Amino acid sequence: MEKQTAAPTTSKAARPDHFLPHLQGLRAIAVLLVVVYHFWPGRLTGGYIGVDVFFVISGFLITQQLTRQLERTDRIALPSFYAKRARRLLPAALVVLVFASLATLFIMPLSALTENVREILASTFYVENWVLAANSVDYLAAANEASLVQHYWSLSLEEQFYLFWPVLLLGASVFAVRVLKKRKWVGLIAVLAIVGVVSFVLSIVFTATDPAAAYFVTYTRVWEFAVGGALALLPRLRPTTAWLSNLLGYGGIVVVLACGYFFTASTPFPGYMAAIPVLGTAAIIVAHHREKPWDAGRVLSFRPVSFIGDISYSLYLWHWPLIVIAPYIPGWGLSTAHRLALFAFCFVLAWLTKRFIEDPARQWRFFTVRRPRTTLLAVVAAMAVSTLFVGTAWAVQQPKYDAEASQLASTLADPPACFGAASGPTDGLAPIDPLCVNPALAGEIIPSPGFGNADRPEHPECLSTLNDASVRDCEFGSEEADAPQVALIGDSHAYALMDPFIAMAEQNGWHLTTYLKGGCPWTTAPLAARDAFAVSCDTWRASLTAELASHEPFDAVFTAALTDRNVPGTADDEEAAAQGYSAAWAQLLDVGTPIVTVVDNPAWEDDPNKCLRISDAADCTEPRDEGLAESDPIALAATAARSEGLDVTLLDFSDTYCTATECSAVVGGANVYRDPDHLTRTFAFTLQPFLERAMSAALAR
């Protein structure tokens, strides 16, 4: 976020009319929205709009600064402008990036190595927003595993704005004067209007069609900067009376805070809904009256409030990596008391950073008295240092990563006795009695907690994600004409079992076809939300129905799905969901295709690997009634189908995951989860003998 240097406040006559002290209070609101949202996402569900507040402020300040220079000199000193931005923003940002590299080396699990290294490099060169957009990362998804520097997406976007905005304004000014023979302000206002409107339209369109990418890309946010720029170019928009100033100021504060409270992850954003906090921010910016103690401009200028605004940049930089690291610190975690302590520590660290890094770097005479190229060369050197640190982390950790992967492959090739699901107590069809116990597995956790998150299925190209509505039918196994035709259909919980099914197909001579889409179970029941993802899911299901109708009947189908524990657990909800599965299955059951399905595995509130890294496996459990759904709709649908004489087989591994009272993160020496609700690839393979038995029985009928 662009920083504003405080100006003297000796008298109204001596104070420059472009200095607005209340902007520091607005910065305080913005950064607190973001920080509180990240610390307590369930309490302030729309706190992410704080970033948009910063964008409007930056658009206002930068446009104001550039147009003042244009008015005085008819030019913009681009090298000087870029050098000043670099001195103000890069030192603290690069210090935090170096810290993130050290945390990757010494604290974070190996499973996070690839993401952290890639995104630290992207953040060093201010392209993090485009990297996240390319990877379709959903910033608002609570279960999404974020890197240490994912929050640098907004800084990257701002830096990109700083690069092209002065060039755009200078070009518009020159074009208006020399080509159109108009005053330069005509060109400035025209280009601002065109860019703003085009960006706003793109924001609406792409938020509706591809919201994950739309959240990060530059062109969907430029209009927010343009709104701030309009306030700088059109000073007549600012109120001249105190009552109107206060009406706008307090009204804007209410609007911004209300957005932070009422907006949620399902709010279409940035899109048209972003106009609400953006216009609220604009109202606060123009509320400059501060003569009376109760004036909005004066209230936002109170020292405690402006202090938070002063440290807002460093506070934004530090809070996120500390949140990500906390669960991996032994004895720490993120309990309520620990969150509060860490929250307070962020403010201390931010003040220290501003006092000893931000301010000195901005004022260091070695750079200020020299040509801008000296600063720019220093920037290149600093980026090289950051690259060196993250490169060192990669060089040290990558061999360890490869060793873990090699050890895991060896374990899967020759698993020990009683490993994982083989330890019992049930295979979903009949009890294992007595339980299988291997003393050599006592204390073992395979894959290790530091590698569990990386133990994902292969063939990600076979999973349709987010708003991808295409049916990706991948085929594996035998190509013989008479090979049994088997299908794997479902969401990411079915995808978690994909590799064992590929192995079964190759070993038994089956021809396997997969139809998988993350978050989109094979059912006719509509999703509760009606956003772009829900539309893509509906489209995918319709395409799947057509695909299955045109395909020759399968000899057996396996399906699995996440049980949504966030929906109210009433009997009506469960029954409606069960009917949705029954209706979807009917298409295949009617042509004689047997269906095998499974009760969903337990889901955890947080990733169990975080607990396993700092605690004994015996301490990493959750109550059975919290991990398992009281009634799984798939189980209801399967039971109903069997009662009607339909060929549906239900597997239930609940007693493998859980005892009568609690569910474990480690079963038979195997690490069960790679995140709060998806199985590790390793544990999925330990289910293979039981899945194979059920599928073989279905194929034999």
XYZ file of C-alpha atoms in Angstrom:
701
model
C 0.000 0.000 0.000
C 1.237 3.455 -0.851
C 2.496 5.313 2.195
C 1.754 8.995 2.886
C 4.351 11.144 4.580
C 2.934 13.290 7.342
C 3.073 17.006 6.710
C 3.362 19.797 9.266
C 0.090 20.808 10.908
C 1.100 24.194 12.267
C -1.820 26.174 10.870
C -4.576 25.915 8.354
C -2.850 28.452 6.113
C 0.511 26.713 6.227
C -0.813 23.201 5.679
C -0.708 21.985 2.054
C -4.230 21.493 0.817
C -3.382 18.048 -0.562
C -2.451 16.653 2.856
C -5.345 14.645 4.360
C -4.441 13.344 7.848
C -7.619 11.295 8.127
C -6.319 8.914 5.453
C -4.139 7.338 8.134
C -7.308 6.480 10.027
C -8.795 5.029 6.847
C -5.656 2.911 6.452
C -6.145 1.712 10.030
C -9.672 0.558 9.203
C -8.430 -1.205 6.065
C -5.577 -3.092 7.687
C -7.626 -4.074 10.740
C -10.307 -5.512 8.474
C -7.749 -7.705 6.724
C -5.814 -8.742 9.843
C -8.888 -9.572 11.919
C -10.322 -11.478 8.958
C -7.178 -13.601 8.740
C -6.976 -14.206 12.495
C -10.711 -14.881 12.950
C -12.228 -15.548 9.495
C -15.482 -16.784 11.000
C -16.008 -13.554 12.960
C -15.342 -11.029 10.188
C -16.257 -12.892 7.036
C -15.871 -9.918 4.688
C -12.641 -8.488 6.063
C -10.956 -9.142 2.723
C -12.483 -5.875 1.449
C -9.779 -4.016 3.392
C -7.501 -4.628 0.420
C -9.921 -2.773 -1.834
C -9.885 0.173 0.566
C -6.119 0.334 0.152
C -6.454 0.231 -3.628
C -8.724 3.282 -3.652
C -6.387 5.171 -1.302
C -3.394 4.370 -3.494
C -5.216 5.440 -6.637
C -6.083 8.759 -4.993
C -2.607 9.524 -3.617
C -0.628 8.458 -6.651
C -2.881 10.286 -9.101
C -2.799 13.376 -6.888
C 0.995 13.288 -6.740
C 1.449 12.723 -10.473
C -1.032 15.400 -11.534
C 0.593 17.967 -9.234
C 3.869 17.256 -10.987
C 2.206 17.517 -14.378
C 0.676 20.853 -13.398
C 4.036 22.262 -12.285
C 6.328 20.909 -14.996
C 4.174 19.395 -17.783
C 6.106 16.172 -17.296
C 6.475 13.203 -14.955
C 9.956 12.283 -13.808
C 9.455 8.531 -14.148
C 12.863 7.376 -12.794
C 12.454 9.562 -9.727
C 8.892 8.358 -9.195
C 9.878 4.689 -9.404
C 12.885 5.224 -7.128
C 10.723 6.831 -4.430
C 8.180 4.019 -4.610
C 10.964 1.467 -4.332
C 12.539 3.135 -1.284
C 9.190 3.287 0.459
C 7.867 -0.183 -0.268
C 10.569 -2.689 -1.124
C 12.879 -2.767 1.934
C 10.236 -3.991 4.394
C 8.679 -6.292 1.793
C 12.001 -7.947 0.982
C 12.862 -8.358 4.683
C 9.643 -10.309 5.190
C 10.407 -12.387 2.088
C 13.820 -13.282 3.511
C 12.089 -14.241 6.760
C 9.689 -16.430 4.759
C 12.646 -18.150 3.078
C 14.204 -18.884 6.466
C 10.872 -20.195 7.746
C 10.658 -22.459 4.698
C 14.112 -23.764 5.551
C 13.734 -24.237 9.307
C 10.039 -24.327 10.278
C 7.589 -25.212 7.524
C 6.924 -28.832 6.530
C 8.555 -30.312 3.443
C 5.150 -30.635 1.815
C 4.955 -26.825 1.587
C 8.370 -26.486 -0.074
C 7.282 -26.208 -3.708
C 4.465 -23.729 -3.078
C 6.514 -21.526 -0.760
C 9.568 -21.373 -3.010
C 7.515 -20.647 -6.116
C 5.461 -17.937 -4.444
C 8.372 -16.290 -2.620
C 10.089 -15.938 -5.988
C 6.885 -14.601 -7.547
C 6.492 -12.109 -4.699
C 10.108 -10.991 -4.992
C 9.423 -9.917 -8.561
C 5.861 -8.736 -7.844
C 3.940 -11.191 -9.992
C 2.369 -13.192 -7.155
C -1.159 -12.241 -8.170
C -0.667 -13.719 -11.634
C 0.850 -16.916 -10.235
C -2.154 -17.392 -7.960
C -4.535 -16.608 -10.810
C -2.810 -19.159 -13.041
C -3.133 -21.770 -10.306
C -6.801 -20.809 -9.717
C -6.217 -20.444 -5.987
C -9.386 -19.591 -4.101
C -8.273 -16.898 -1.648
C -11.555 -17.016 0.232
C -11.630 -20.782 0.788
C -10.988 -21.504 4.444
C -9.571 -24.977 3.759
C -7.188 -23.761 1.105
C -3.566 -24.326 2.138
C -1.851 -20.974 1.599
C 1.828 -20.222 1.260
C 3.711 -17.917 3.608
C 3.439 -15.041 1.151
C 0.068 -15.516 -0.514
C -0.958 -12.073 0.779
C 1.692 -10.483 -1.474
C -0.803 -10.766 -4.331
C -2.201 -7.342 -3.421
C 1.274 -5.801 -3.166
C 2.146 -7.248 -6.564
C -1.002 -5.776 -8.053
C -0.225 -2.351 -6.559
C 3.336 -2.395 -7.867
C 2.022 -3.200 -11.321
C -0.327 -0.230 -11.002
C 2.602 2.001 -10.030
C 4.477 0.856 -13.125
C 1.855 1.607 -15.774
C -0.254 4.381 -14.221
C 2.260 7.270 -14.534
C 3.068 6.223 -18.094
C -0.644 6.141 -18.904
C -1.294 9.585 -17.411
C 1.739 11.106 -19.100
C 0.733 9.629 -22.451
C -2.852 10.876 -22.063
C -1.611 14.363 -21.216
C 0.732 14.536 -24.210
C -1.908 13.134 -26.574
C -4.534 15.649 -25.436
C -2.208 18.632 -25.814
C -0.289 17.750 -28.979
C -2.831 15.745 -30.967
C -6.263 16.848 -29.818
C -5.136 20.418 -29.039
C -7.037 20.188 -25.759
C -6.018 20.911 -22.203
C -4.145 18.026 -20.601
C -6.927 17.557 -18.026
C -9.247 16.453 -20.820
C -6.893 13.627 -21.668
C -6.374 12.654 -18.039
C -10.068 12.490 -17.231
C -10.856 10.679 -20.481
C -8.255 7.950 -19.979
C -9.249 7.521 -16.349
C -12.908 7.114 -17.333
C -12.150 4.673 -20.146
C -9.788 2.529 -18.073
C -12.125 2.567 -15.087
C -15.247 1.589 -17.001
C -13.508 -1.148 -19.033
C -11.915 -2.594 -15.887
C -15.229 -2.537 -14.005
C -17.003 -4.361 -16.828
C -14.218 -6.952 -16.982
C -14.436 -7.353 -13.225
C -18.156 -8.126 -13.409
C -17.786 -10.527 -16.333
C -14.809 -12.483 -15.020
C -16.127 -12.626 -11.463
C -19.203 -14.334 -12.867
C -17.287 -16.729 -15.128
C -13.980 -17.364 -13.360
C -14.106 -15.896 -9.822
C -10.933 -17.555 -8.506
C -8.725 -15.990 -11.172
C -10.763 -12.757 -11.248
C -9.894 -12.153 -7.610
C -6.190 -11.780 -8.403
C -5.681 -10.464 -11.918
C -4.754 -6.824 -12.362
C -7.379 -5.790 -14.886
C -10.326 -6.643 -12.603
C -9.043 -4.238 -9.917
C -7.747 -1.236 -11.872
C -11.162 0.453 -11.687
C -10.774 0.672 -7.903
C -7.576 2.692 -8.335
C -9.388 4.743 -10.985
C -12.116 5.692 -8.495
C -9.418 7.066 -6.206
C -7.839 8.800 -9.183
C -11.141 10.477 -10.032
C -11.243 12.021 -6.555
C -7.774 13.479 -7.164
C -8.585 14.819 -10.639
C -11.957 16.261 -9.679
C -11.505 18.192 -6.421
C -14.965 19.713 -6.859
C -16.361 16.335 -5.800
C -15.215 17.089 -2.268
C -17.852 18.602 0.048
C -17.406 22.219 1.140
C -19.640 22.131 4.197
C -18.940 20.344 7.457
C -22.357 18.639 7.673
C -22.005 17.073 4.241
C -18.413 16.079 4.963
C -19.514 14.315 8.157
C -22.474 12.686 6.452
C -20.166 11.229 3.814
C -17.419 10.383 6.307
C -19.508 8.565 8.881
C -21.717 7.072 6.183
C -18.640 5.735 4.395
C -17.273 4.250 7.617
C -20.577 2.474 8.267
C -20.675 1.128 4.703
C -17.091 -0.173 4.793
C -17.493 -1.797 8.213
C -20.847 -3.293 7.215
C -19.262 -4.844 4.129
C -16.544 -6.322 6.318
C -19.182 -7.847 8.579
C -21.856 -8.964 6.112
C -19.838 -9.991 3.058
C -18.832 -13.667 2.963
C -16.819 -16.042 0.821
C -19.905 -16.574 -1.351
C -20.249 -12.850 -2.140
C -19.419 -12.386 -5.857
C -16.173 -10.491 -5.568
C -14.596 -8.287 -6.836
C -17.404 -7.815 -9.412
C -20.256 -5.393 -8.910
C -20.393 -6.017 -5.150
C -16.944 -4.426 -4.788
C -18.515 -1.116 -5.786
C -20.120 -0.867 -2.331
C -16.906 -0.746 -0.216
C -15.118 1.203 -2.974
C -17.738 3.956 -2.958
C -17.784 3.889 0.846
C -14.031 4.427 0.805
C -14.387 7.275 -1.688
C -16.896 8.948 0.625
C -14.434 8.754 3.529
C -11.581 10.183 1.445
C -13.532 13.319 0.517
C -14.674 13.830 4.149
C -11.724 16.096 4.942
C -13.299 18.486 7.444
C -11.634 18.157 10.856
C -12.118 21.449 12.700
C -14.467 20.062 15.387
C -13.602 17.106 17.649
C -16.610 15.200 16.322
C -15.843 15.723 12.644
C -15.235 12.431 10.853
C -11.901 13.697 9.525
C -10.818 14.608 13.057
C -11.911 11.288 14.566
C -9.924 9.379 11.926
C -6.909 11.563 12.744
C -6.790 10.680 16.468
C -3.304 9.546 17.355
C -4.109 5.923 18.375
C -5.994 5.467 15.106
C -3.409 7.198 12.930
C -0.653 5.164 14.621
C -2.208 1.974 13.260
C -2.400 3.676 9.875
C 1.284 4.599 10.151
C 2.308 0.963 10.677
C -0.370 -0.498 8.376
C 2.048 -1.500 5.627
C 4.376 -3.470 7.913
C 1.401 -4.875 9.824
C -0.010 -6.214 6.585
C 3.355 -7.708 5.624
C 3.989 -9.535 8.896
C 0.628 -10.799 10.097
C 0.044 -13.487 7.464
C 3.349 -15.431 7.620
C 3.103 -15.450 11.419
C -0.404 -16.942 11.211
C 0.783 -19.637 8.799
C 3.830 -20.511 10.891
C 2.106 -20.576 14.300
C 0.633 -24.119 14.078
C 4.100 -25.527 13.416
C 5.697 -24.040 16.532
C 5.810 -26.651 19.343
C 3.589 -25.654 22.235
C 2.048 -22.754 20.352
C -0.704 -23.397 17.822
C -3.619 -21.035 17.315
C -5.767 -21.295 20.421
C -7.723 -18.175 21.398
C -5.040 -17.045 23.859
C -2.285 -17.704 21.342
C -4.151 -15.821 18.614
C -4.539 -12.797 20.873
C -0.858 -12.881 21.844
C 0.210 -13.242 18.212
C -2.182 -10.469 17.206
C -0.504 -8.107 19.687
C 2.977 -9.246 18.633
C 2.171 -8.345 15.015
C 1.692 -4.716 16.070
C 5.009 -4.656 17.934
C 6.843 -6.191 14.999
C 5.157 -3.800 12.572
C 6.219 -0.771 14.637
C 9.798 -2.040 14.840
C 9.852 -2.599 11.086
C 8.587 0.888 10.374
C 10.966 2.466 12.893
C 14.119 0.647 11.834
C 13.513 -0.393 8.215
C 10.760 1.597 6.479
C 11.672 5.099 7.672
C 15.486 4.825 7.452
C 15.339 3.262 3.985
C 13.084 6.037 2.717
C 15.347 8.793 4.078
C 18.822 7.301 3.581
C 20.905 10.092 2.021
C 23.063 7.606 0.163
C 20.086 7.149 -2.172
C 18.185 10.432 -1.871
C 21.113 12.601 -2.980
C 22.009 10.370 -5.906
C 20.356 9.739 -9.216
C 17.352 7.402 -9.241
C 19.329 4.724 -11.014
C 21.321 4.185 -7.807
C 18.103 3.224 -6.021
C 16.984 1.063 -8.911
C 20.310 -0.793 -8.945
C 19.936 -1.348 -5.209
C 16.477 -2.785 -5.852
C 17.921 -5.292 -8.297
C 20.584 -6.243 -5.747
C 17.997 -6.634 -2.969
C 15.853 -8.855 -5.192
C 18.936 -10.927 -5.934
C 19.537 -11.359 -2.194
C 15.946 -12.490 -1.681
C 16.329 -14.918 -4.571
C 19.549 -16.232 -3.016
C 17.816 -16.932 0.296
C 14.885 -18.762 -1.251
C 17.249 -20.595 -3.593
C 19.247 -21.779 -0.594
C 16.073 -23.026 1.087
C 15.239 -24.946 -2.073
C 18.740 -26.397 -2.425
C 18.789 -27.617 1.181
C 15.229 -28.937 1.379
C 14.734 -30.461 -2.058
C 17.024 -33.490 -1.406
C 15.043 -34.145 1.796
C 11.821 -33.872 -0.185
C 13.096 -36.364 -2.761
C 14.250 -38.752 -0.003
C 10.790 -38.690 1.610
C 9.144 -39.354 -1.743
C 11.527 -42.248 -2.416
C 10.914 -43.781 1.016
C 7.174 -43.487 0.518
C 7.374 -45.219 -2.858
C 9.326 -48.077 -1.240
C 6.704 -48.442 1.473
C 3.898 -48.623 -1.065
C 5.813 -51.157 -3.157
C 6.250 -53.459 -0.154
C 3.943 -52.373 2.685
C 4.572 -53.772 6.175
C 2.089 -56.182 7.727
C -1.071 -54.653 9.234
C -0.281 -51.289 7.630
C -3.059 -48.702 7.458
C -6.537 -50.052 6.855
C -5.186 -53.599 7.044
C -5.057 -53.180 10.832
C -8.876 -53.336 10.917
C -11.297 -53.547 12.551
C -13.569 -53.722 9.475
C -13.260 -53.918 5.734
C -16.721 -52.589 5.086
C -18.084 -56.061 4.353
C -17.079 -58.205 7.313
C -15.190 -57.615 10.569
C -11.475 -58.420 10.827
C -11.207 -60.551 13.935
C -8.833 -60.511 15.664
C -7.380 -57.083 14.858
C -4.113 -57.067 12.966
C -1.288 -55.609 15.058
C 2.318 -55.072 13.987
C 4.526 -53.929 16.931
C 7.092 -52.625 14.447
C 4.618 -49.908 13.425
C 4.315 -48.501 16.938
C 5.228 -44.818 16.756
C 5.471 -44.872 12.946
C 3.737 -42.208 10.850
C 3.975 -42.850 7.097
C 4.099 -40.461 5.309
C 5.678 -38.227 7.914
C 3.625 -35.246 9.134
C 6.031 -32.969 7.315
C 5.301 -34.718 4.036
C 1.675 -35.739 4.455
C 0.270 -32.689 2.663
C 2.314 -33.545 -0.434
C 0.992 -37.132 -0.597
C -1.619 -36.324 -3.234
C -3.097 -38.399 -6.063
C -1.357 -38.371 -9.398
C -3.027 -37.319 -12.659
C -4.414 -33.935 -11.552
C -5.357 -33.379 -15.181
C -8.240 -35.821 -14.643
C -9.948 -33.650 -12.014
C -12.150 -30.778 -13.176
C -11.661 -27.994 -10.645
C -13.463 -24.828 -9.588
C -15.357 -23.404 -12.565
C -14.155 -25.939 -15.111
C -17.393 -27.507 -16.353
C -15.721 -29.849 -18.848
C -16.052 -33.596 -18.314
C -12.506 -34.943 -18.236
C -12.852 -38.628 -19.013
C -9.479 -40.234 -18.362
C -8.922 -43.865 -19.295
C -6.533 -46.401 -17.770
C -5.876 -50.144 -17.727
C -6.568 -52.737 -20.391
C -7.313 -51.782 -23.983
C -8.692 -55.228 -24.828
C -12.153 -55.185 -26.374
C -13.520 -57.659 -23.840
C -11.967 -55.975 -20.785
C -14.475 -55.282 -17.971
C -15.596 -51.665 -18.148
C -15.266 -49.887 -14.778
C -15.967 -46.229 -13.964
C -14.927 -44.018 -11.057
C -17.335 -41.088 -10.611
C -17.520 -38.327 -8.017
C -15.860 -35.326 -6.409
C -12.412 -34.900 -4.856
C -13.111 -37.678 -2.346
C -13.495 -40.068 -5.270
C -10.343 -38.553 -6.782
C -8.494 -39.431 -3.552
C -9.084 -43.114 -4.444
C -8.089 -42.744 -8.092
C -4.560 -44.180 -7.873
C -5.670 -47.433 -6.159
C -8.310 -47.831 -8.859
C -5.713 -47.337 -11.580
C -3.579 -50.021 -9.923
C -6.581 -52.372 -9.716
C -7.397 -51.823 -13.376
C -3.820 -52.566 -14.452
C -3.522 -55.636 -12.223
C -6.937 -57.154 -13.067
C -7.233 -56.281 -16.737
C -10.072 -53.791 -16.264
C -10.628 -50.727 -18.430
C -11.083 -47.791 -16.062
C -12.768 -44.503 -17.011
C -12.856 -41.622 -14.521
C -15.322 -38.719 -14.280
C -14.244 -36.401 -11.470
C -14.950 -32.801 -10.469
C -13.818 -31.211 -7.216
C -16.654 -30.173 -4.892
C -19.289 -31.557 -7.251
C -20.747 -34.903 -6.103
C -22.599 -37.163 -8.538
C -26.140 -36.296 -7.529
C -29.130 -34.432 -8.862
C -29.483 -32.333 -5.687
C -28.538 -28.716 -6.506
C -25.844 -26.911 -4.548
C -27.081 -24.400 -1.995
C -25.156 -21.463 -3.521
C -25.920 -20.161 -6.999
C -22.515 -18.764 -7.857
C -20.269 -19.481 -10.838
C -19.037 -22.720 -9.293
C -22.580 -23.997 -8.745
C -23.380 -23.219 -12.371
C -20.266 -25.096 -13.523
C -21.226 -28.054 -11.336
C -24.717 -28.153 -12.841
C -23.225 -27.985 -16.328
C -20.754 -30.752 -15.503
C -23.512 -32.999 -14.173
C -25.639 -32.436 -17.268
C -22.675 -33.240 -19.508
C -21.901 -36.322 -17.415
C -25.481 -37.549 -17.811
C -25.175 -37.197 -21.583
C -21.759 -38.881 -21.573
C -23.011 -41.862 -19.571
C -26.045 -42.190 -21.842
C -23.868 -42.328 -24.960
C -21.316 -44.723 -23.438
C -21.881 -48.454 -23.598
C -23.108 -49.696 -20.206
C -20.357 -50.081 -17.638
C -19.891 -53.414 -15.905
C -19.479 -51.713 -12.502
C -19.238 -48.160 -11.160
C -17.670 -46.853 -7.973
C -18.645 -43.468 -6.556
C -17.699 -41.445 -3.476
C -18.435 -37.927 -2.254
C -17.776 -35.505 0.556
C -20.565 -35.379 3.106
C -21.249 -31.679 3.628
C -21.274 -31.227 7.376
C -21.966 -27.514 7.039
C -25.588 -28.057 6.046
C -28.154 -28.209 8.856
C -28.450 -31.840 9.900
C -32.182 -32.199 9.769
C -33.811 -35.378 8.579
C -35.345 -33.472 5.655
C -31.929 -32.228 4.476
C -30.397 -35.691 4.663
C -33.364 -37.316 2.944
C -33.319 -34.736 0.141
C -29.599 -35.314 -0.367
C -30.108 -39.085 -0.377
C -32.834 -38.767 -3.006
C -30.420 -36.760 -5.154
C -27.909 -39.626 -5.129
C -30.624 -42.194 -5.824
C -31.863 -40.184 -8.808
C -28.354 -39.893 -10.270
C -27.606 -43.594 -9.818
C -30.897 -44.624 -11.419
C -29.489 -43.844 -14.866
C -26.992 -46.715 -14.538
C -28.967 -49.045 -12.290
C -31.776 -49.064 -14.870
C -29.407 -50.566 -17.473
C -28.121 -53.190 -15.041
C -24.852 -51.558 -13.941
C -24.010 -52.382 -10.299
C -22.856 -49.493 -8.130
C -20.365 -49.639 -5.273
C -20.131 -46.684 -2.923
C -18.627 -45.790 0.450
C -19.521 -43.909 3.610
C -17.460 -40.709 3.710
C -14.326 -40.569 5.844
C -14.161 -38.279 8.903
C -13.495 -34.572 8.413
C -11.370 -32.501 10.782
C -11.640 -28.891 11.809
C -7.972 -28.358 10.894
C -5.266 -30.312 9.102
C -4.189 -33.176 11.453
C -0.638 -32.967 10.092
C -0.173 -29.721 12.012
C -0.967 -31.539 15.234
C 1.178 -34.557 14.324
C 4.235 -32.361 13.792
C 4.200 -31.050 17.353
C 2.332 -33.743 19.323
C 2.111 -37.503 19.757
C -0.305 -39.297 17.457
C -2.334 -40.348 20.512
C -3.044 -36.679 21.175
C -4.160 -35.958 17.613
C -7.725 -37.194 17.691
C -11.211 -35.779 17.382
C -14.538 -36.955 18.831
C -16.253 -39.485 16.608
C -19.529 -37.585 16.644
C -17.724 -34.495 15.301
C -15.650 -36.247 12.643
C -18.352 -38.455 11.195
C -21.676 -37.175 9.920
C -24.597 -38.346 12.028
C -26.193 -39.712 8.893
C -24.399 -39.939 5.555
C -26.745 -39.265 2.586
C -24.837 -41.771 0.453
C -25.421 -44.429 3.119
C -29.120 -43.542 3.206
C -29.357 -43.756 -0.582
C -27.505 -47.088 -0.696
C -29.617 -48.589 2.080
C -32.817 -47.481 0.345
C -31.613 -48.925 -2.971
C -30.756 -52.286 -1.404
C -34.153 -52.444 0.260
C -35.653 -52.126 -3.221
C -33.512 -54.990 -4.507
C -31.177 -52.757 -6.525
C -27.549 -53.767 -7.050
C -25.815 -51.259 -4.754
C -22.942 -52.166 -2.422
C -22.117 -49.925 0.537
C -18.651 -49.971 2.113
C -18.244 -48.486 5.576
C -14.756 -47.907 6.978
C -15.952 -45.732 9.859
C -14.689 -48.232 12.434
C -11.321 -48.267 10.709
C -10.952 -44.517 11.103
C -12.556 -44.284 14.539
C -13.038 -46.127 17.794
C -16.382 -45.928 19.576
C -15.465 -42.479 20.899
C -12.755 -40.853 18.776
C -11.193 -40.732 15.319
C -7.435 -41.002 14.810
C -5.079 -39.197 12.462
C -2.853 -42.289 12.249
C -4.192 -45.803 11.620
C -1.885 -48.805 11.556
C 1.183 -46.577 11.205
C -0.308 -44.809 8.162
C -0.920 -41.072 8.094
C -4.572 -40.914 7.084
C -5.050 -37.307 5.936
C -3.311 -34.852 3.623
C -5.611 -32.013 4.729
C -8.723 -31.717 6.916
C -10.821 -34.173 4.891
C -8.856 -35.784 2.025
C -7.034 -39.098 2.414
C -3.333 -39.379 1.734
C -2.456 -41.354 -1.362
C -0.675 -43.820 0.929
C -3.695 -44.548 3.098
C -5.912 -44.796 0.020
C -3.683 -47.622 -1.212
C -4.200 -49.499 2.072
C -7.931 -49.542 1.238
C -7.234 -51.177 -2.136
C -7.725 -54.843 -1.096
C -11.181 -54.066 0.287
C -12.179 -51.896 -2.665
C -10.934 -54.586 -5.043
C -12.933 -57.302 -3.282
C -16.133 -55.267 -3.549
C -15.556 -54.324 -7.195
C -14.682 -57.897 -8.176
C -17.870 -59.137 -6.528
C -19.886 -56.529 -8.404
C -18.276 -57.472 -11.712
C -18.985 -61.169 -11.083
C -22.736 -60.593 -10.707
